Short mmCIF file of C-alpha atoms and ligand atoms in Angstrom, two decimals:
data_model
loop_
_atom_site.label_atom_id
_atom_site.label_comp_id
_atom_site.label_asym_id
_atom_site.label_seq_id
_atom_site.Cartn_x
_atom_site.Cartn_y
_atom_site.Cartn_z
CA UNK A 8 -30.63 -10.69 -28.21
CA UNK A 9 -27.28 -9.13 -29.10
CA UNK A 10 -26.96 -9.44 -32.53
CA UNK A 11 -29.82 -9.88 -33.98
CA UNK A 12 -29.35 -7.53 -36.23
CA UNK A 13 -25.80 -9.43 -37.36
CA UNK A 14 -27.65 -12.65 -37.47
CA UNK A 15 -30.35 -10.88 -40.17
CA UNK A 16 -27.69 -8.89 -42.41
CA UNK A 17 -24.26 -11.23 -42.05
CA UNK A 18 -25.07 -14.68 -41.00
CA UNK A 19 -21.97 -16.05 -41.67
CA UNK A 20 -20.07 -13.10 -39.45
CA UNK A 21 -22.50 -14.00 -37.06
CA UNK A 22 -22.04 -17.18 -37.18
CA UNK A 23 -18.38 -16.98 -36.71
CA UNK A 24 -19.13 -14.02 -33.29
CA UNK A 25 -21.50 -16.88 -32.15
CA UNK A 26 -19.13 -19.61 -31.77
CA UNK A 27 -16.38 -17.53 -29.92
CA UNK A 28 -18.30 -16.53 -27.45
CA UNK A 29 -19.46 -20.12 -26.90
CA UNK A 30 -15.38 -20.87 -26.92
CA UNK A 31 -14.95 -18.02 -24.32
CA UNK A 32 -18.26 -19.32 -22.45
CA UNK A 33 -17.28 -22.94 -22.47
CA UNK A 34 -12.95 -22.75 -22.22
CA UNK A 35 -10.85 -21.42 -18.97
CA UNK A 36 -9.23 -18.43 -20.17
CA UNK A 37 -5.91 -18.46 -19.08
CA UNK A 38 -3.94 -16.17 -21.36
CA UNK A 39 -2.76 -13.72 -18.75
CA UNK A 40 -2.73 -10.65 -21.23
CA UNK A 41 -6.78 -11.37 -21.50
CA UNK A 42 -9.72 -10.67 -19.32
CA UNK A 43 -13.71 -9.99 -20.38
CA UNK A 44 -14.92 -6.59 -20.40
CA UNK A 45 -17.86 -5.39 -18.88
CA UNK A 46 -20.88 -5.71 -21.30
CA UNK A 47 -21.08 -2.13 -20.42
CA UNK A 48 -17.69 -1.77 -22.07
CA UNK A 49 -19.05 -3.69 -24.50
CA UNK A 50 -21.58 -1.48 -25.52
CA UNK A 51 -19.30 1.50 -25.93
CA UNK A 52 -16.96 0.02 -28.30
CA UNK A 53 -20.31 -1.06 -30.64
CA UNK A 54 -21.87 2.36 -30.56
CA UNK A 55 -22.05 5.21 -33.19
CA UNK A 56 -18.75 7.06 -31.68
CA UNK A 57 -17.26 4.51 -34.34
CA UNK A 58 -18.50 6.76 -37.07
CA UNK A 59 -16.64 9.81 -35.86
CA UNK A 60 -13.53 11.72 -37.01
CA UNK A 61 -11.64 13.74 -33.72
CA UNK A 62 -8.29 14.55 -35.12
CA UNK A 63 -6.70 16.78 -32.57
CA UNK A 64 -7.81 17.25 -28.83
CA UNK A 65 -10.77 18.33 -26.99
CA UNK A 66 -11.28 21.87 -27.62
CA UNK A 67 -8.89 21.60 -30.41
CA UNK A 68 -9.90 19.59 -32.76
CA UNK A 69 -9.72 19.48 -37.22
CA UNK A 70 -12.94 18.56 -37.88
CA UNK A 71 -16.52 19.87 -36.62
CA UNK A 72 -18.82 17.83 -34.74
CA UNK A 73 -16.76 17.04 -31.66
CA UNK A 74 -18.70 18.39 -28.89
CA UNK A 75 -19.86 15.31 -27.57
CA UNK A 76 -16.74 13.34 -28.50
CA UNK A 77 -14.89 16.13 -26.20
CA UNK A 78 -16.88 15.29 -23.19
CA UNK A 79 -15.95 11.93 -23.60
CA UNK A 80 -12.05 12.23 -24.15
CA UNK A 81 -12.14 14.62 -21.08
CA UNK A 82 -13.78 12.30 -18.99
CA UNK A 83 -11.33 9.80 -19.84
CA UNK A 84 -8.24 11.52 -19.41
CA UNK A 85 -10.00 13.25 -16.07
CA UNK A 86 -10.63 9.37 -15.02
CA UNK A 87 -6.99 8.36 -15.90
CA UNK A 88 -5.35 10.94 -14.11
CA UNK A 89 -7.13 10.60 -11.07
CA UNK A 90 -6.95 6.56 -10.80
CA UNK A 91 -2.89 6.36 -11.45
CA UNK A 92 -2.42 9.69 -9.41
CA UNK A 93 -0.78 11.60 -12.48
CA UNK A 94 -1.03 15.34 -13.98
CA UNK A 95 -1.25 14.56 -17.37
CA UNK A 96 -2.67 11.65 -19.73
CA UNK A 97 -3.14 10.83 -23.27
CA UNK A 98 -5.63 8.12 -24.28
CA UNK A 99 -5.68 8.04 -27.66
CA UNK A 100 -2.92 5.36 -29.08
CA UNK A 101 -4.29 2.88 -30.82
CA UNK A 102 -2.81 0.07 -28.70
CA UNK A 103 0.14 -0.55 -26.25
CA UNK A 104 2.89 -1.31 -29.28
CA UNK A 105 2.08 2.25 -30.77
CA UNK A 106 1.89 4.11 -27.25
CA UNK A 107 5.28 2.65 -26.68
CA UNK A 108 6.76 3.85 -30.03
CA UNK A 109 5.54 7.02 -29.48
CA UNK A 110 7.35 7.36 -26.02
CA UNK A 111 9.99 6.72 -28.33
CA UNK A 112 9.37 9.17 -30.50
CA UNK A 113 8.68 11.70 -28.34
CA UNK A 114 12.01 11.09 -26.55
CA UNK A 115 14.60 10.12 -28.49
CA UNK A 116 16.39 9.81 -31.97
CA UNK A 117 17.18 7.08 -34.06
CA UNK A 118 20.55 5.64 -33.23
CA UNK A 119 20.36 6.78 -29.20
CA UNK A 120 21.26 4.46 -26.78
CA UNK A 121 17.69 2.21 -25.26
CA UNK A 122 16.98 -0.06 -22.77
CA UNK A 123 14.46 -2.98 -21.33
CA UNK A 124 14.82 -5.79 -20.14
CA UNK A 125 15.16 -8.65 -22.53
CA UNK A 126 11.97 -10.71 -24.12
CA UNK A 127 13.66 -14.30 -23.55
CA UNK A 128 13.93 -13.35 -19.86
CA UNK A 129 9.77 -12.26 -19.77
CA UNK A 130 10.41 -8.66 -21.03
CA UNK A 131 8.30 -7.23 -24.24
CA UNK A 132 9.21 -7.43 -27.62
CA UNK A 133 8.61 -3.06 -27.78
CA UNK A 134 11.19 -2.14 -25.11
CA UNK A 135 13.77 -3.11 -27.49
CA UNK A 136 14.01 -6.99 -28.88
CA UNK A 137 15.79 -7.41 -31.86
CA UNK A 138 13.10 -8.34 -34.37
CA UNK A 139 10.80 -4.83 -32.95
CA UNK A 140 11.51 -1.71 -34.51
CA UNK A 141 12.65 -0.40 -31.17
CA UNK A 142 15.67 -2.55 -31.52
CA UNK A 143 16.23 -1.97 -35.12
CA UNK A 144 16.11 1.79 -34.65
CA UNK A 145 17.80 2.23 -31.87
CA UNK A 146 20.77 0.45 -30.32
CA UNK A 147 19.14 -1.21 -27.38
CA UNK A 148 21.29 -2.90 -24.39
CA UNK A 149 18.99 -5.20 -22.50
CA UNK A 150 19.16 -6.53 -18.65
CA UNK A 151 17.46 -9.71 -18.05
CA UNK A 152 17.15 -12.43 -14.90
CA UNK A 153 19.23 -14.44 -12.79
CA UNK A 154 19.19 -17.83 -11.92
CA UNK A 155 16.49 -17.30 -9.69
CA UNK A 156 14.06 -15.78 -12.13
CA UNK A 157 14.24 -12.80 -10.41
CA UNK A 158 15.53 -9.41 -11.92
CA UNK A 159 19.34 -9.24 -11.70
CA UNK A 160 19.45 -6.03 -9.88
CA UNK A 161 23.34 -5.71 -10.36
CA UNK A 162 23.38 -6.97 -13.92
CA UNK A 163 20.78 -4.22 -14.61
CA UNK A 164 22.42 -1.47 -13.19
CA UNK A 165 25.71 -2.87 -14.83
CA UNK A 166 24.34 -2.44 -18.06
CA UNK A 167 22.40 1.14 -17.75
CA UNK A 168 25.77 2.89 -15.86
CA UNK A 169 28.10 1.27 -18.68
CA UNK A 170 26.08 2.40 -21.62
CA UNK A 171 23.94 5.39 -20.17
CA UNK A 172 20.79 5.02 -22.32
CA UNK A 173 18.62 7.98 -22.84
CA UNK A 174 15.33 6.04 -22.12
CA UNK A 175 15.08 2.99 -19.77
CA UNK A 176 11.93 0.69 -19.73
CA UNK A 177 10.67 -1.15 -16.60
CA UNK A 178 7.90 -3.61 -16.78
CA UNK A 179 7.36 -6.94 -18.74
CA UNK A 180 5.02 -9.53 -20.18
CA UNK A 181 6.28 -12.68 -18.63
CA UNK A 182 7.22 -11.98 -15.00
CA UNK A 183 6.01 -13.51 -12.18
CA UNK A 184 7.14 -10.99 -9.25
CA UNK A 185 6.88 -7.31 -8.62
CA UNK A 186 8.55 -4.94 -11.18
CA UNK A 187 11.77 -3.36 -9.81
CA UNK A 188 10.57 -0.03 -10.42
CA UNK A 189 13.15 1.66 -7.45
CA UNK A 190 16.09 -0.22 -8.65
CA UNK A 191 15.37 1.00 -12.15
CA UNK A 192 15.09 4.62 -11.32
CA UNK A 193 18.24 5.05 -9.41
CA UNK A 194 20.20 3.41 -12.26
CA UNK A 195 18.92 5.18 -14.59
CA UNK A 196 19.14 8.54 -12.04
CA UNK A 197 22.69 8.19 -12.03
CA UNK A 198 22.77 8.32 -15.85
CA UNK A 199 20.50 11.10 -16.45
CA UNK A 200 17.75 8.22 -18.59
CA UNK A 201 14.22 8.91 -18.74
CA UNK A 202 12.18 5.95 -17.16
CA UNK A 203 9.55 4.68 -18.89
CA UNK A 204 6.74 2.26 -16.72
CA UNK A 205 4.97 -0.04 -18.85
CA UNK A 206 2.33 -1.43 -16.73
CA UNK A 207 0.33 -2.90 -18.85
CA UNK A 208 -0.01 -6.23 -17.56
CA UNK A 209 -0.40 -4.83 -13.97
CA UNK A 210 -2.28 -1.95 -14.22
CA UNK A 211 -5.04 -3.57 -12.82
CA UNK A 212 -3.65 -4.83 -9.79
CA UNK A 213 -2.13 -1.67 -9.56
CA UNK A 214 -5.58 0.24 -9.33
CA UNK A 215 -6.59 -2.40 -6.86
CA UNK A 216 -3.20 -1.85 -4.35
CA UNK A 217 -1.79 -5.50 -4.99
CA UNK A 218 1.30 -4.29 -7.12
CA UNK A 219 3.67 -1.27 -6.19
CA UNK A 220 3.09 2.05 -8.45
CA UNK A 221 5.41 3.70 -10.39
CA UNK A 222 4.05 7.38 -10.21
CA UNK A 223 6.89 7.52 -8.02
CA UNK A 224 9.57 6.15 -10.21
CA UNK A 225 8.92 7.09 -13.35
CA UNK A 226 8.96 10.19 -15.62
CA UNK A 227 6.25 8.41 -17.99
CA UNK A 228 3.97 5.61 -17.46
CA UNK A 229 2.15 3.59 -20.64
CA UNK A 230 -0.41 0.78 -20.03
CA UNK A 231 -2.46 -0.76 -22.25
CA UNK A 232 -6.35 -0.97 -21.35
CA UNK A 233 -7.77 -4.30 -21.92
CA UNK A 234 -5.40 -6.73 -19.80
CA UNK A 235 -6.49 -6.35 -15.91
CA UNK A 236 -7.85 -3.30 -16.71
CA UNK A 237 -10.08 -5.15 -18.18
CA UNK A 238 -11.46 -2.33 -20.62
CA UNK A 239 -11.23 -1.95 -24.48
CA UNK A 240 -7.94 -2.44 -26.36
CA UNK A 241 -6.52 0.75 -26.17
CA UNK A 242 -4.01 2.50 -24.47
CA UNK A 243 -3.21 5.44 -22.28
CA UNK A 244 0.49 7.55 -22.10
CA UNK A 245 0.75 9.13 -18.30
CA UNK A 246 3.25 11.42 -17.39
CA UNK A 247 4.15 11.59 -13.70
CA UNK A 248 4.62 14.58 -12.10
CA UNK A 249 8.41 13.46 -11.90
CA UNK A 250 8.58 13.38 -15.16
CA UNK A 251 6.73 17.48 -15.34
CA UNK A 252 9.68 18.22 -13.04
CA UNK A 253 12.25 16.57 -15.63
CA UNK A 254 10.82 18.19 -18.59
CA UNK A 255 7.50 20.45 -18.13
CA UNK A 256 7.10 19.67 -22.13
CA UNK A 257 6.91 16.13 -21.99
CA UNK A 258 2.91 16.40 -22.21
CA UNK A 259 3.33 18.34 -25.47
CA UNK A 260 5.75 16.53 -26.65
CA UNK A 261 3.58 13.32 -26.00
CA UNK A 262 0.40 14.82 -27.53
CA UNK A 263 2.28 15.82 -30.67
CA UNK A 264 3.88 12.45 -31.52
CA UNK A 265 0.61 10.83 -31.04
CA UNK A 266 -1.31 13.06 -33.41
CA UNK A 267 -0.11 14.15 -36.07
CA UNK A 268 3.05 12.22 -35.17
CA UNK A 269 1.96 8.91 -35.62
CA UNK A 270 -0.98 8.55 -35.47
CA UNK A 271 -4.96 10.12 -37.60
CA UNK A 272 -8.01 10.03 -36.10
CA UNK A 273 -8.58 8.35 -32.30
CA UNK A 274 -10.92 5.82 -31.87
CA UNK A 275 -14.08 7.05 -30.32
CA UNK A 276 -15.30 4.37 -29.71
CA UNK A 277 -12.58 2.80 -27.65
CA UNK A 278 -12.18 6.14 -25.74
CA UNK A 279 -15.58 5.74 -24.71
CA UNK A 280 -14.80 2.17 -24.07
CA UNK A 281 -12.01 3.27 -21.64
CA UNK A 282 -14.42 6.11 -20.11
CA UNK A 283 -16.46 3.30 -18.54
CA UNK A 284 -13.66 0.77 -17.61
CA UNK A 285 -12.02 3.18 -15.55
CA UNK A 286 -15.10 4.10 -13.89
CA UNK A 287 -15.49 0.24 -13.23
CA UNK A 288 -11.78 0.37 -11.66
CA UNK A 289 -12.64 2.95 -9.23
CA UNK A 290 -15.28 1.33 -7.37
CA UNK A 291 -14.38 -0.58 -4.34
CA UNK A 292 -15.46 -4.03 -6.04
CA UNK A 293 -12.68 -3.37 -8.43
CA UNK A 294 -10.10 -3.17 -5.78
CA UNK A 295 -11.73 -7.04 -4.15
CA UNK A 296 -11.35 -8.46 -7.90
CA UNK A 297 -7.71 -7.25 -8.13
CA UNK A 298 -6.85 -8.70 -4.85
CA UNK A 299 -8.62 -12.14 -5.82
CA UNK A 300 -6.63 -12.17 -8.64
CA UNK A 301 -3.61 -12.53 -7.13
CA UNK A 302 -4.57 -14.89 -4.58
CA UNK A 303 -5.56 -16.94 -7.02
CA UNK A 304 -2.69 -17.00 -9.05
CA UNK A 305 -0.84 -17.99 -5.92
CA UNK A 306 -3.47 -21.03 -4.83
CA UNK A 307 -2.99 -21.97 -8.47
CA UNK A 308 1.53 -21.66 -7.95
CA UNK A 309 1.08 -24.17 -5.27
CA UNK A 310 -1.33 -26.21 -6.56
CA UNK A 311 1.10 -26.77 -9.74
CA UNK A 312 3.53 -27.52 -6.96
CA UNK A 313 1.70 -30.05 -4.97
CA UNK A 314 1.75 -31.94 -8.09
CA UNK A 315 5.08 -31.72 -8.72
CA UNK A 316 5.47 -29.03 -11.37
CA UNK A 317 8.32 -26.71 -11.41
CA UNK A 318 7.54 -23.27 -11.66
CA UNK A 319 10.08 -20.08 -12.69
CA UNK A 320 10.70 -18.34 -9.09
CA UNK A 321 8.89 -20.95 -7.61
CA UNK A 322 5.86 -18.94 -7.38
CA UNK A 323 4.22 -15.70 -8.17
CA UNK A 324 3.40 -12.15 -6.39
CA UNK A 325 1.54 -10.84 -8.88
CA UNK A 326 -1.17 -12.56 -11.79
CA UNK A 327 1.03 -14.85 -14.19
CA UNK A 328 2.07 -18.28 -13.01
CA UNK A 329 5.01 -19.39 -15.10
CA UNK A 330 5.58 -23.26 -15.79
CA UNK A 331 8.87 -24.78 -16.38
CA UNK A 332 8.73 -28.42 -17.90
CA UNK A 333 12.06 -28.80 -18.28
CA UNK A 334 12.42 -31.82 -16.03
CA UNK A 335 10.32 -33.41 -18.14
CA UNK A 336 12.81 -32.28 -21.38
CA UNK A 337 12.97 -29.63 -23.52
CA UNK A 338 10.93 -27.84 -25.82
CA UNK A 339 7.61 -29.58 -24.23
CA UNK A 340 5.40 -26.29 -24.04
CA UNK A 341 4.23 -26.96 -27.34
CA UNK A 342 2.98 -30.36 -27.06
CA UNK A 343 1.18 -28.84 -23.55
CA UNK A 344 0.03 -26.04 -25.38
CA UNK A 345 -2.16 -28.09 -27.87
CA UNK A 346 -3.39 -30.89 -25.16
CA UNK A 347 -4.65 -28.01 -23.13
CA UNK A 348 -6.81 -26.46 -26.15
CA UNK A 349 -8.15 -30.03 -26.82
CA UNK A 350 -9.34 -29.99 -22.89
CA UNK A 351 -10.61 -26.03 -22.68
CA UNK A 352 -7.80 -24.54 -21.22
CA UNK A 353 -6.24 -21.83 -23.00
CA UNK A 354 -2.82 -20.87 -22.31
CA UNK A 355 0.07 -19.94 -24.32
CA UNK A 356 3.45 -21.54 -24.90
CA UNK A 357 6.60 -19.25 -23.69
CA UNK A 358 10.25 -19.42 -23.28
CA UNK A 359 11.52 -19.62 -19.91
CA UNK A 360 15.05 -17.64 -18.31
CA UNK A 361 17.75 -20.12 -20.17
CA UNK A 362 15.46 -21.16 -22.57
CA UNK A 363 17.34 -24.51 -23.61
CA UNK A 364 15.23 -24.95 -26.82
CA UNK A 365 13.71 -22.11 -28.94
CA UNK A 366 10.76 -18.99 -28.86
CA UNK A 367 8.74 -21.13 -31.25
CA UNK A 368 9.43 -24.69 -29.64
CA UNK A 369 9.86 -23.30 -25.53
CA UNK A 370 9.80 -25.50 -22.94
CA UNK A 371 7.22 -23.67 -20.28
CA UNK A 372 4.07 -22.59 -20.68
CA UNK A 373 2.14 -18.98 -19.35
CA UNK A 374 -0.69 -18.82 -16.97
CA UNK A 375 -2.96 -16.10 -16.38
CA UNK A 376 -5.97 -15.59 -13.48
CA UNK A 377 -7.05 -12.44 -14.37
CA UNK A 378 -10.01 -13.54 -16.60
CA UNK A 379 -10.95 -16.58 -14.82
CA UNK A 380 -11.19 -14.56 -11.57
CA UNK A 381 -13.91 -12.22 -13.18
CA UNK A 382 -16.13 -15.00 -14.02
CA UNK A 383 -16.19 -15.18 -10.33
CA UNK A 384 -13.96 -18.13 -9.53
CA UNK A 385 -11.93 -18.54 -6.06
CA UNK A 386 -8.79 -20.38 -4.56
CA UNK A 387 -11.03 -23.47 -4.80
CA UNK A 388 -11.42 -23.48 -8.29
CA UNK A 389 -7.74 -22.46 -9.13
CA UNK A 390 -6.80 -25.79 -7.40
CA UNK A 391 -9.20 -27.60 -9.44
CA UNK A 392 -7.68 -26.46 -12.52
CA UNK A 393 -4.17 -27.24 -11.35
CA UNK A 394 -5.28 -30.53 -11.11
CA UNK A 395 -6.45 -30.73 -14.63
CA UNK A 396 -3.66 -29.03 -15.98
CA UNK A 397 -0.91 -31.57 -14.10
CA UNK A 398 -3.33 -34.39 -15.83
CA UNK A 399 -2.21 -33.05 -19.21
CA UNK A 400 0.92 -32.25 -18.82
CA UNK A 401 1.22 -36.15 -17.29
CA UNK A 402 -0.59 -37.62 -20.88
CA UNK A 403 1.84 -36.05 -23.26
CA UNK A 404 5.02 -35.08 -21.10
CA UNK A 405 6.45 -38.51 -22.67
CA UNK A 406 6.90 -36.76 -26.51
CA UNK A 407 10.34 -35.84 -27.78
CA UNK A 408 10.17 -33.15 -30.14
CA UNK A 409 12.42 -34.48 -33.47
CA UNK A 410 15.46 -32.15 -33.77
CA UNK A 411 14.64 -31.17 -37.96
CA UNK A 412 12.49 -28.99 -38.94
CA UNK A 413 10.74 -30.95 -41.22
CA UNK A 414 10.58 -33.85 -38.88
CA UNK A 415 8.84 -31.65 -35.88
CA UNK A 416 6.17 -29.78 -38.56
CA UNK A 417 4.92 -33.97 -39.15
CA UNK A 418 5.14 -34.84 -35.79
CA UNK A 419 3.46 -31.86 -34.52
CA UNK A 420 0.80 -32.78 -37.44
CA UNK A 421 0.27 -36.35 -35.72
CA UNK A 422 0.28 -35.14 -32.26
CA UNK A 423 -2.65 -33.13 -32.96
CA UNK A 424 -4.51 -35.74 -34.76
CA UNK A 425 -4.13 -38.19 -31.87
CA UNK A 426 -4.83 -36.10 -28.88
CA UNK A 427 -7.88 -34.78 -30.35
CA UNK A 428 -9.50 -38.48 -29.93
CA UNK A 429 -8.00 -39.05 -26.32
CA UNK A 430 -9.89 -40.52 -23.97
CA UNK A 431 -8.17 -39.54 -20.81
CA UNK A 432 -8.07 -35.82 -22.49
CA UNK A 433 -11.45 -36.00 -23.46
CA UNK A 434 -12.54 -37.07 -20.19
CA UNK A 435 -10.90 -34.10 -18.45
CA UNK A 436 -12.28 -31.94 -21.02
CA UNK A 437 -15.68 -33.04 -19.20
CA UNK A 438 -14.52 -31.76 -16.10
CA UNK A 439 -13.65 -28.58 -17.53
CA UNK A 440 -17.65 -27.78 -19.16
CA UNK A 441 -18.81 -28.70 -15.75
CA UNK A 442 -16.38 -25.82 -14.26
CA UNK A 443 -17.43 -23.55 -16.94
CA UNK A 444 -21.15 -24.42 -16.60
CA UNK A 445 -20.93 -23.02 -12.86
CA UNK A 446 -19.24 -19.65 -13.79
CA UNK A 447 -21.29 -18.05 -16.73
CA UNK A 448 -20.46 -15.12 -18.59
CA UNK A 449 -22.08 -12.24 -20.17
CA UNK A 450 -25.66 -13.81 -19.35
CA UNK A 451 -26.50 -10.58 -21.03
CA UNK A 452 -25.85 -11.65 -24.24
CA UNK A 453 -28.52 -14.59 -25.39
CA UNK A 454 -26.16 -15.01 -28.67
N1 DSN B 12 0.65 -9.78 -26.17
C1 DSN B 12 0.75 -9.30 -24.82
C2 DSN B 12 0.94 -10.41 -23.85
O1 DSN B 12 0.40 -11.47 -24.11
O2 DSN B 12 1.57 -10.24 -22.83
C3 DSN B 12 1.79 -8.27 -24.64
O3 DSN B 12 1.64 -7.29 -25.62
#
């Protein structure tokens, strides 16, 4: 057993680790921005590294001790550099917010002109959003989507010729298509910007050759590690060999910002963590798990449709499946978001491109397949589960949010209380366990 030793010194931690993983074990994950790491994985982020101090680099480090903490880091970054195809890589920031402040950092000055593409239209909240630092630092201009969903191309290119930002970002958290990495860099070309790649939701299928890379356009590439890469949370800065050609101190400039810049000692732990999830990515199985991803977030896009739902794009290229309920009114994600906990499925509320109600009240709701897919399930299954989820979506499309504030926190309040005794929900929540019950996960762990 896993944590026996938990269970004999904490049992109320324990207690607490033990029911999660029966949520994770018994709920369809659908959160695109989460996946289960290998117990392998597993085990490096619980081992002794965690006890370690490593300020600095390998071979150049503050504190003694570090031989065996160098191998590590340099099998990391050796691992990095050779899956994404870059010269240089740092994988020490604590997570993807701080790697992208740092590129920041490294870059530019407070008060110089930034610019991503905008969180209500899928972007993320660090490439510039008003309530991020990034956009109360600098003085961000943001492109967004057209009608279509899609990236407006000319809007974007609009916006980065007219205000010639010194860094552009490309890449977002709720997009259903592929990144327009090319269109980005010859914007930002003609302005003389530094591009920025955050792939951190794709990274994944990126490794497995289902989404374009950037190495091409791009002077610096960040990803986070633990969304279809399905390692640790971590992160990992890249710069491209573009970017050595832009500016050959980029890397120094990188490694500086991140320590001392911003950041103490790295995480041994998680670098270890990382070590052994991008091992995992290289193997050929990797590559037949990203492509099953994606074909089952598209079996789950037309399943949605067959039963009538509307869906941003109308479909997806890439992992995320994005569900707009406005024909049923606005502001309904919520009310969908809650019903689908009470049945296992766990999603998360979003705002859609001309969001007609608010970020906290949105009217679609975020789908993810990466995690599902590496409990093993196929097309099949994905149409299974569009099934349940139109089921929901049927029982409580009927509620009207109230237009107070007060008047929404009660009815919210009562909405909960009801559906959590619903029969019909209930009974889908049946059909759910069975799903579950086919596809188990981390067997290794009797917890
Ligand atoms: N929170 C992540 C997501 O859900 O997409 C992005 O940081």
């Amino acid at each position: 057993m896993w944590y026996d030793l938990i269970e004999k010194s904490d049992p109320e931690i324990f207690g607490s680790i033990k029911k999660e993983v029966g949520r994770q074990r018994n709920s369809l994950e659908m959160i695109p921005s989460e996946n289960f790491a290998s117990a392998a994985v597993l085990q490096a982020i619980g081992s002794a590294l965690t006890n370690k101090y490593s300020e600095g680099y390998p071979g150049r480090r503050y504190y003694g001790g570090n031989q065996f903490v160098d191998e590590i880091e340099r099998t990391a970054v050796a691992r990095a550099k050779s899956l994404f195809g870059v010269p240089y890589a740092n994988v020490q920031p604590y997570s993807g917010s701080p790697a992208n402040l740092e590129v920041y950092l490294a870059l530019c000055k407070p008060g110089d002109v930034i610019c991503g593409q905008s969180l209500t239209d899928g972007g993320h909240l660090t490439h510039g959003w008003k309530t991020s630092v990034t956009g109360m630092i600098f003085k961000s201009v943001q492109y967004g989507v057209g009608d279509d969903g899609y990236v407006d191309i000319e809007g974007m290119r609009r916006i980065i010729l007219k205000n010639r930002p010194k860094l552009v970002w490309v890449g977002a958290s709720a997009y259903t298509r592929a990144f327009p990495f090319k269109e980005v860099w010859d914007a930002s070309n003609e302005v003389g910007a530094y591009v920025a790649a955050d792939i951190a939701h794709v990274a994944g299928l990126i490794v497995g050759g289902v989404h374009e890379s950037p190495v091409d356009y791009s002077h610096i590439i960040t990803t986070t590690t633990h969304k279809t890469l399905r390692g640790p949370r971590g992160a990992i800065i890249m710069v491209t060999q573009k970017g050595l050609d832009k500016d050959p101190e980029l890397p120094e400039k990188i490694d500086r910002i991140v320590f001392p810049g911003m950041q103490g000692g790295p995480h041994d732990h998680t670098t270890a963590g990382i070590a052994v999830a991008l091992m995992e990515a290289s193997k050929p199985e990797f590559k037949e798990y990203a492509q099953q991803v994606v074909k089952n977030a598209k079996a789950l896009a037309e399943g949605l449709k067959k039963r009538g739902i509307k869906l941003v794009t109308g479909g997806t290229d890439n992992h995320i499946v994005l569900m707009d309920l406005t024909p049923f009114g606005k502001g309904k994600g919520v009310f969908v978001q809650d019903a689908l906990d009470v049945v296992g499925i766990t999603v998360n509320k979003n705002t859609i491109p001309n969001e007609p109600s608010s970020p906290f009240y949105p009217s679609g709701i975020r789908l993810g397949t990466p995690a599902l897919t590496t409990r093993g399930m196929k097309e099949e299954d994905m149409v299974a589960i569009a099934g349940f989820i139109t089921d929901v979506v049927d029982e409580v499309k009927a509620n009207e949010l109230p237009s107070d504030k007060a008047g929404r926190v009660a009815c919210l309040k009562e909405f909960k209380a009801e559906i959590a005794s619903n029969p019909r929900l209930l009974e889908i929540r049946g059909r759910v366990l069975e799903l579950c019950g086919r596809f188990p996960l981390y067997p290794e762990i009797t917890a």
